[in-house]
PDB file of C-alpha atoms in Angstrom:
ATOM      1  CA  UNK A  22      -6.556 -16.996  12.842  1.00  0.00           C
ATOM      2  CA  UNK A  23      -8.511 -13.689  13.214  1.00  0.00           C
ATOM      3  CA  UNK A  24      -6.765 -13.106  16.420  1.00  0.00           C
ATOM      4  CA  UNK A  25      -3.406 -13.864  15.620  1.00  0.00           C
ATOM      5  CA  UNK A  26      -3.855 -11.178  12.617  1.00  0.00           C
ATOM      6  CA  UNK A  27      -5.313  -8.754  14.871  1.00  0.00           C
ATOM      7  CA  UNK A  28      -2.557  -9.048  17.514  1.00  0.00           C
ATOM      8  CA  UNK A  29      -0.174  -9.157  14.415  1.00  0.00           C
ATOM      9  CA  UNK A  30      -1.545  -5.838  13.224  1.00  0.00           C
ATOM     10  CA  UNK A  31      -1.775  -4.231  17.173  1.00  0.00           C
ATOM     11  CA  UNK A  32       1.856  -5.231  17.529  1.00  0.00           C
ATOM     12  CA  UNK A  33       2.845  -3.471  14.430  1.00  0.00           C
ATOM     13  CA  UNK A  34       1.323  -0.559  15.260  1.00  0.00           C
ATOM     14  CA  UNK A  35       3.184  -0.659  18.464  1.00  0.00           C
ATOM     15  CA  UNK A  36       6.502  -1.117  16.504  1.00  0.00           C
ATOM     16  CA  UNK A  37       5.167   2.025  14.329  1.00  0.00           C
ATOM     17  CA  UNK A  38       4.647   4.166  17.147  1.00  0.00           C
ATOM     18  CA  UNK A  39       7.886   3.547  18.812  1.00  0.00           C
ATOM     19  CA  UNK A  40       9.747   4.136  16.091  1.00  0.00           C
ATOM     20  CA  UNK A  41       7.827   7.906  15.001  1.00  0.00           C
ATOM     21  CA  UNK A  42       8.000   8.612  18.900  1.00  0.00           C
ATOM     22  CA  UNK A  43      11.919   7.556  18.878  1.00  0.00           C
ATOM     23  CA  UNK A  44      12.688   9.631  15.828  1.00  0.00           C
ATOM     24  CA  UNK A  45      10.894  12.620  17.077  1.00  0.00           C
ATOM     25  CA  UNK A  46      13.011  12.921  20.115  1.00  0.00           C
ATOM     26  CA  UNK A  47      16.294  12.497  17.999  1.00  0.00           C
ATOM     27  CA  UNK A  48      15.524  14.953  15.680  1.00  0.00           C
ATOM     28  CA  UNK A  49      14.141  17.511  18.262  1.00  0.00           C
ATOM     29  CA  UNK A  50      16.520  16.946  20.663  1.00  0.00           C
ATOM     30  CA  UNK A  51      19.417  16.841  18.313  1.00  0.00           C
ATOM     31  CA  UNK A  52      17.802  20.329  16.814  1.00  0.00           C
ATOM     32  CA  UNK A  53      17.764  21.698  19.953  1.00  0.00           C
ATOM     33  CA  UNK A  54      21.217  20.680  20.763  1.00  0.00           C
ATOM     34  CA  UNK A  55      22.402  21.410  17.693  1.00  0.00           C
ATOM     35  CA  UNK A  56      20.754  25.184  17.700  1.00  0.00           C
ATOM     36  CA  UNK A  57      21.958  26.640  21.022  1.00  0.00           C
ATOM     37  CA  UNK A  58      25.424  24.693  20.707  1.00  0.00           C
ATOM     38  CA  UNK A  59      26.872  25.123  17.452  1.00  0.00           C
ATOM     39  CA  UNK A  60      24.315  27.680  15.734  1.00  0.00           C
ATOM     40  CA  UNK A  61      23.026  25.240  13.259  1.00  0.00           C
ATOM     41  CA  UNK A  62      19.933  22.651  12.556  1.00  0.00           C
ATOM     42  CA  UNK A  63      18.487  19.824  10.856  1.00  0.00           C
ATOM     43  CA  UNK A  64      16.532  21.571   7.978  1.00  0.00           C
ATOM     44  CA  UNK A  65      13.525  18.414   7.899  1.00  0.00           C
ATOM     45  CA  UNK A  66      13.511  18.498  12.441  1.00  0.00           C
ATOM     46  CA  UNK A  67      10.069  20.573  11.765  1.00  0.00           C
ATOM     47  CA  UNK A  68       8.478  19.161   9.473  1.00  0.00           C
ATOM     48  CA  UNK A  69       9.409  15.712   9.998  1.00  0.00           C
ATOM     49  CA  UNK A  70       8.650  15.802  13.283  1.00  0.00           C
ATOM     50  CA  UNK A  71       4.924  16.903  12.965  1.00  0.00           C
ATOM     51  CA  UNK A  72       4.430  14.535   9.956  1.00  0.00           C
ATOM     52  CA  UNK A  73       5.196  11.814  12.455  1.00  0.00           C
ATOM     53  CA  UNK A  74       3.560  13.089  15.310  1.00  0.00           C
ATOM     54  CA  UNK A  75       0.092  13.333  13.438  1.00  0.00           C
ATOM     55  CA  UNK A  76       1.006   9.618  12.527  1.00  0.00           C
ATOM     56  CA  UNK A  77       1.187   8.572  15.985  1.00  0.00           C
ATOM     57  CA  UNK A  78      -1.385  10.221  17.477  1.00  0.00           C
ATOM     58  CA  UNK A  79      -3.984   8.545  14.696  1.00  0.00           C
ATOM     59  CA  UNK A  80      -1.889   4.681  15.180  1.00  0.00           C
ATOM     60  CA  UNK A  81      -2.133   5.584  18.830  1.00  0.00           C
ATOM     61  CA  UNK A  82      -5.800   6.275  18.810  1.00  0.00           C
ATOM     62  CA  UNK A  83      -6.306   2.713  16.883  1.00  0.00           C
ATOM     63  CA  UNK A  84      -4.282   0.642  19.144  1.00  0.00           C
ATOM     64  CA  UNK A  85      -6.370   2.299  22.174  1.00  0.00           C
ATOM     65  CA  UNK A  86      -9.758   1.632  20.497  1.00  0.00           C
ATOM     66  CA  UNK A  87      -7.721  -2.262  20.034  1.00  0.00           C
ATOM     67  CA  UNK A  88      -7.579  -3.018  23.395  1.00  0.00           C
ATOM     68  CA  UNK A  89     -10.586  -0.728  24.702  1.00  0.00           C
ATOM     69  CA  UNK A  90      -8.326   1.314  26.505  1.00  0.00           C
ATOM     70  CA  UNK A  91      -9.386   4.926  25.343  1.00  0.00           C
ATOM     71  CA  UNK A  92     -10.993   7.884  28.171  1.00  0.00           C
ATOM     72  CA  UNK A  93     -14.707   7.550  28.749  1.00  0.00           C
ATOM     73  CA  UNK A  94     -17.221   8.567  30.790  1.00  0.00           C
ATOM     74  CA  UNK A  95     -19.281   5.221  32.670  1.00  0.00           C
ATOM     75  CA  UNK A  96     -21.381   6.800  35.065  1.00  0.00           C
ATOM     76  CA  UNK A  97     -24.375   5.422  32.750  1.00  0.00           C
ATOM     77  CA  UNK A  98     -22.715   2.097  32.095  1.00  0.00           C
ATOM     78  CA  UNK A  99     -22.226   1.575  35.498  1.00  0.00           C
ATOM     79  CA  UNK A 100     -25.878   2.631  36.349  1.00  0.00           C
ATOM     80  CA  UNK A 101     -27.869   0.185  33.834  1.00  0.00           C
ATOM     81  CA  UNK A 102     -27.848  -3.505  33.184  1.00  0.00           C
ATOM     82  CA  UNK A 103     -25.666  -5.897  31.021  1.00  0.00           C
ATOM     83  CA  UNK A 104     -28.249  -5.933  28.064  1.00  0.00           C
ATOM     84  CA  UNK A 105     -28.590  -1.661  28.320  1.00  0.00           C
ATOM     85  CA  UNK A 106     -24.673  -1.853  28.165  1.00  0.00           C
ATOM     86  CA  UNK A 107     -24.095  -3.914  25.412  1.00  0.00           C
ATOM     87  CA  UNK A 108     -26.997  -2.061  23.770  1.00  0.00           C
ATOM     88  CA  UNK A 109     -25.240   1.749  24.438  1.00  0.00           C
ATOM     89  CA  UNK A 110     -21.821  -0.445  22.932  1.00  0.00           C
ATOM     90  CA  UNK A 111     -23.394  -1.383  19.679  1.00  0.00           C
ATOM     91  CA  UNK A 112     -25.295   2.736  19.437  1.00  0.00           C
ATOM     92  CA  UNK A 113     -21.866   4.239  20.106  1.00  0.00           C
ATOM     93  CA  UNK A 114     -19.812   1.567  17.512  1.00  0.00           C
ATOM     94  CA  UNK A 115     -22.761   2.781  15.144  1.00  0.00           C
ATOM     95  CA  UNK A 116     -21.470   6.542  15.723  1.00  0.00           C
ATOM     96  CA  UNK A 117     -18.144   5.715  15.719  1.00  0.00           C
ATOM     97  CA  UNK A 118     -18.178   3.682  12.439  1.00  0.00           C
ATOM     98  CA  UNK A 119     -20.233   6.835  11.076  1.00  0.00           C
ATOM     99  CA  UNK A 120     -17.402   8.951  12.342  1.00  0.00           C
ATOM    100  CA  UNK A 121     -14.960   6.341  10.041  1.00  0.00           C
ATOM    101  CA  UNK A 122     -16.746   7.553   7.302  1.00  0.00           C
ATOM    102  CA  UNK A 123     -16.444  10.895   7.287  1.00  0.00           C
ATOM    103  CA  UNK A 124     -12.814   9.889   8.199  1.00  0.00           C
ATOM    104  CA  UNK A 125     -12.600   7.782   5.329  1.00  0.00           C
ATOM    105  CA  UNK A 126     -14.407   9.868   2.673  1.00  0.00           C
ATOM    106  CA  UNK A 127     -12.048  13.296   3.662  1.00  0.00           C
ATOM    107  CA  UNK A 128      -8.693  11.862   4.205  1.00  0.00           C
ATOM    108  CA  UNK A 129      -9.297  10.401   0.385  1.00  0.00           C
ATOM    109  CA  UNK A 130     -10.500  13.907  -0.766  1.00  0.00           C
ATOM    110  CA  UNK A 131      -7.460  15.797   1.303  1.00  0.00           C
ATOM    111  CA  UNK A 132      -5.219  13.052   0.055  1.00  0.00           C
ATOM    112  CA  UNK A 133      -6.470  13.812  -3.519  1.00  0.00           C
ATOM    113  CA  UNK A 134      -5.691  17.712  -3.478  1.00  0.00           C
ATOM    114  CA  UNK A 135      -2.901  17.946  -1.565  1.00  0.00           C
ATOM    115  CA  UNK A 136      -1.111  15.612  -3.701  1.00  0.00           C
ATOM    116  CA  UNK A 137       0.477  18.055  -5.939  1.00  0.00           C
ATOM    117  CA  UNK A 138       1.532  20.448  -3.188  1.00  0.00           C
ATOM    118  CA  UNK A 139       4.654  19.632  -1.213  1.00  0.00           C
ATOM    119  CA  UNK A 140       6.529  20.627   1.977  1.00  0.00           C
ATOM    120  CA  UNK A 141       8.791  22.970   1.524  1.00  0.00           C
ATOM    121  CA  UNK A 142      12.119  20.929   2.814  1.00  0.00           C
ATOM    122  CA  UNK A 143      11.106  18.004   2.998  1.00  0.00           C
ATOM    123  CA  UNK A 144       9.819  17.835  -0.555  1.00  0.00           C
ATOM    124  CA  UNK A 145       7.216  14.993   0.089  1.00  0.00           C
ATOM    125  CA  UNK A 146       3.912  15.775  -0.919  1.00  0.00           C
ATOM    126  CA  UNK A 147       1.335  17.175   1.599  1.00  0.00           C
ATOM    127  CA  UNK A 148      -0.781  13.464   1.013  1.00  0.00           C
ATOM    128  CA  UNK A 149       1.754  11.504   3.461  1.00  0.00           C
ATOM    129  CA  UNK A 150      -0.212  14.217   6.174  1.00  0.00           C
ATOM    130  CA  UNK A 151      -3.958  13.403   5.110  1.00  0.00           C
ATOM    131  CA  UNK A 152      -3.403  10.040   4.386  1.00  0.00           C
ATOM    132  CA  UNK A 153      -3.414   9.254   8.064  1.00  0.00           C
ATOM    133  CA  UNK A 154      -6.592  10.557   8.237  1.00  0.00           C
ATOM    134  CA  UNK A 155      -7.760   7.662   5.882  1.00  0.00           C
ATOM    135  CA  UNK A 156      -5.411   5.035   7.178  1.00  0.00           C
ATOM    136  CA  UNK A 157      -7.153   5.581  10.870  1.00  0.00           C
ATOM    137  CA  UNK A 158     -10.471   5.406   9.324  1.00  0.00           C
ATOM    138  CA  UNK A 159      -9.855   1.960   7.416  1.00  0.00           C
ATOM    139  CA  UNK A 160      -8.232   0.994  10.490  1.00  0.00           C
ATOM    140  CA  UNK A 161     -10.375   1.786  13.388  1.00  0.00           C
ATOM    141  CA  UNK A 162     -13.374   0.167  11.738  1.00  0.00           C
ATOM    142  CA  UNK A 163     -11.778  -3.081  12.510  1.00  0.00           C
ATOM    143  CA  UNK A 164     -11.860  -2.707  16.240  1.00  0.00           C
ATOM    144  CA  UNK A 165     -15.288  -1.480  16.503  1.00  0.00           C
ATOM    145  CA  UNK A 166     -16.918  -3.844  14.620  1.00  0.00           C
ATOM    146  CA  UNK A 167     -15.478  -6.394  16.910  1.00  0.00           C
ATOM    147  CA  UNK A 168     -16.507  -4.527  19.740  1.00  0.00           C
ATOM    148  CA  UNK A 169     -20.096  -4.767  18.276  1.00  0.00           C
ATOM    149  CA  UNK A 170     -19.818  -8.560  17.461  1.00  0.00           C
ATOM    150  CA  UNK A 171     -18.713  -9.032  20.913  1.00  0.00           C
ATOM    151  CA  UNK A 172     -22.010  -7.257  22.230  1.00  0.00           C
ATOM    152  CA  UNK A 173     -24.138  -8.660  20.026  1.00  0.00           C
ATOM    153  CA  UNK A 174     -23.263 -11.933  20.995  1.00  0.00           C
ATOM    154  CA  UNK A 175     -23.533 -11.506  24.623  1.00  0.00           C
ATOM    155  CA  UNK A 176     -20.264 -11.414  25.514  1.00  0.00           C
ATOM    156  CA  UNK A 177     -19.672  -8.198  28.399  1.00  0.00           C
ATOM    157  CA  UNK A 178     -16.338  -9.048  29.699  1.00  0.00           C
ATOM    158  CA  UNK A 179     -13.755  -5.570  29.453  1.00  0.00           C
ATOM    159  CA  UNK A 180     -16.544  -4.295  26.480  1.00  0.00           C
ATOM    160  CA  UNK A 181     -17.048  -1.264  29.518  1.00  0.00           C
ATOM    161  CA  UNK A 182     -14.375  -2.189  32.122  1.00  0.00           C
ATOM    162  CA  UNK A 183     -12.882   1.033  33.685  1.00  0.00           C
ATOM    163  CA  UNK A 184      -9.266   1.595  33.117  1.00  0.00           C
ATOM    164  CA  UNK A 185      -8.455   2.401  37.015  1.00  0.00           C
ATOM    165  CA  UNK A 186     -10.006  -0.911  37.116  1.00  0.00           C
ATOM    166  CA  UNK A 187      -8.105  -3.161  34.860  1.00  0.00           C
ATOM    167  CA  UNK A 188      -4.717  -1.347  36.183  1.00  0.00           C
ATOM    168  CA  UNK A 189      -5.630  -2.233  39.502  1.00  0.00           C
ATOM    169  CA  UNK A 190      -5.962  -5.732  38.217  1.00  0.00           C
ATOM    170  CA  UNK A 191      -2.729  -6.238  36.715  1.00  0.00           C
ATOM    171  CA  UNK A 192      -0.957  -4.566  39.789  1.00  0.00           C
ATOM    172  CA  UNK A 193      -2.631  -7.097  41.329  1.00  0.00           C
ATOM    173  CA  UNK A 194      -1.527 -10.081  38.932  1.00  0.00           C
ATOM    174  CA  UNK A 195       1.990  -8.798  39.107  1.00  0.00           C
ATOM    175  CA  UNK A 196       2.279  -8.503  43.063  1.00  0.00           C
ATOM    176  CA  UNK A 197       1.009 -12.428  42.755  1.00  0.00           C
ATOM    177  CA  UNK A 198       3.204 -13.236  40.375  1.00  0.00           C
ATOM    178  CA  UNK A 199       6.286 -11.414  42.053  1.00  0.00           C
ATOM    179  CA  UNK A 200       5.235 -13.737  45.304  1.00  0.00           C
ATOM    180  CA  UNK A 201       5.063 -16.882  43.569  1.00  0.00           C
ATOM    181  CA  UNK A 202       8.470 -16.482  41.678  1.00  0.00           C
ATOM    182  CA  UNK A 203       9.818 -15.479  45.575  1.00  0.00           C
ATOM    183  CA  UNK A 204       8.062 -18.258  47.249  1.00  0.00           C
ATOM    184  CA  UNK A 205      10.159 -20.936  46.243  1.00  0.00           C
ATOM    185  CA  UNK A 206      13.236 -18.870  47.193  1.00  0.00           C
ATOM    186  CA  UNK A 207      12.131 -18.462  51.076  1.00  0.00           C
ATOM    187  CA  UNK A 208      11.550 -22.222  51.156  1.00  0.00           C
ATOM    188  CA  UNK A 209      15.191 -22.666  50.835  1.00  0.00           C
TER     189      UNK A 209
END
């Protein structure tokens, strides 16, 4: 159940992101387009489009945490054991959830005072910005906590796993499946 409502959630961030990222381009593009061809605009391109782009980079940032995808540094992790590593897991979730805090706590507060003020064209109030702030800090506290049940537990499998790594091994799964599907076909 938990894992159908966390790939639920992961998937509709992925629909969320698409969908900012998609408008962004129309309205920039068609701004652009519309500027240098006919000497007009769309009045909300600006605004709207940083509204959404502070959106997606705080959904994107989620969804990476999700699926343990984000930049780091492993040097260390690749230097100690499996207990160190799950260890250094559960003392960075414990920063990290600290981090949701402060997340948490200031995107309410910014939320709070900016709710009166509005933007200038596109007359929404200045809360829609902040409140990202709080919806990633609600939201990223789901995937760390899991991260720190998973180490707690004993379970090390992808909790450290280098990206190059895991693209490497889907290239890999795809080139196998892209022989199997083929097999059959030379055996005709």
């Amino acid at each position: 159940m938990m894992n159908r409502t966390a790939h639920l959630v992961a998937r509709g961030f992925e629909v969320l992101i698409v969908a900012c990222l998609a408008i962004m381009g129309i309205l920039v593009f068609g701004n652009v387009v519309l500027r240098y061809a006919f000497n007009s605009g769309i009045a909300i391109s600006e605004e709207l489009s940083r509204l959404l782009f502070v959106w997606l980079i705080f959904m994107g940032a989620v969804l990476a945490s999700a699926r343990r995808i984000h930049i780091g540094f492993d040097t260390l992790q690749r230097a100690i054991g499996p207990r160190a590593r799950r260890t250094l897991v559960v003392f960075t979730g414990v920063l990290i959830l600290a981090g949701c805090g402060v997340f948490i706590i200031g995107g309410w507060r910014q939320t709070l005072i900016n709710l009166g003020n509005t933007y200038p064209v596109l007359g929404i109030s200045y809360a829609w910005l902040y409140g990202a702030a709080l919806v990633f800090g609600v939201a990223l506290i789901f995937p760390v906590c899991n991260n720190i049940r998973r180490a707690l537990v004993g379970i090390d499998d992808g909790l450290t796993e280098d990206l190059a790594d895991r693209i490497e091994g889907l290239a890999e799964r795809i080139e196998d499946d892209a022989a199997d599907v083929a097999a059959p076909k030379r055996g005709r």
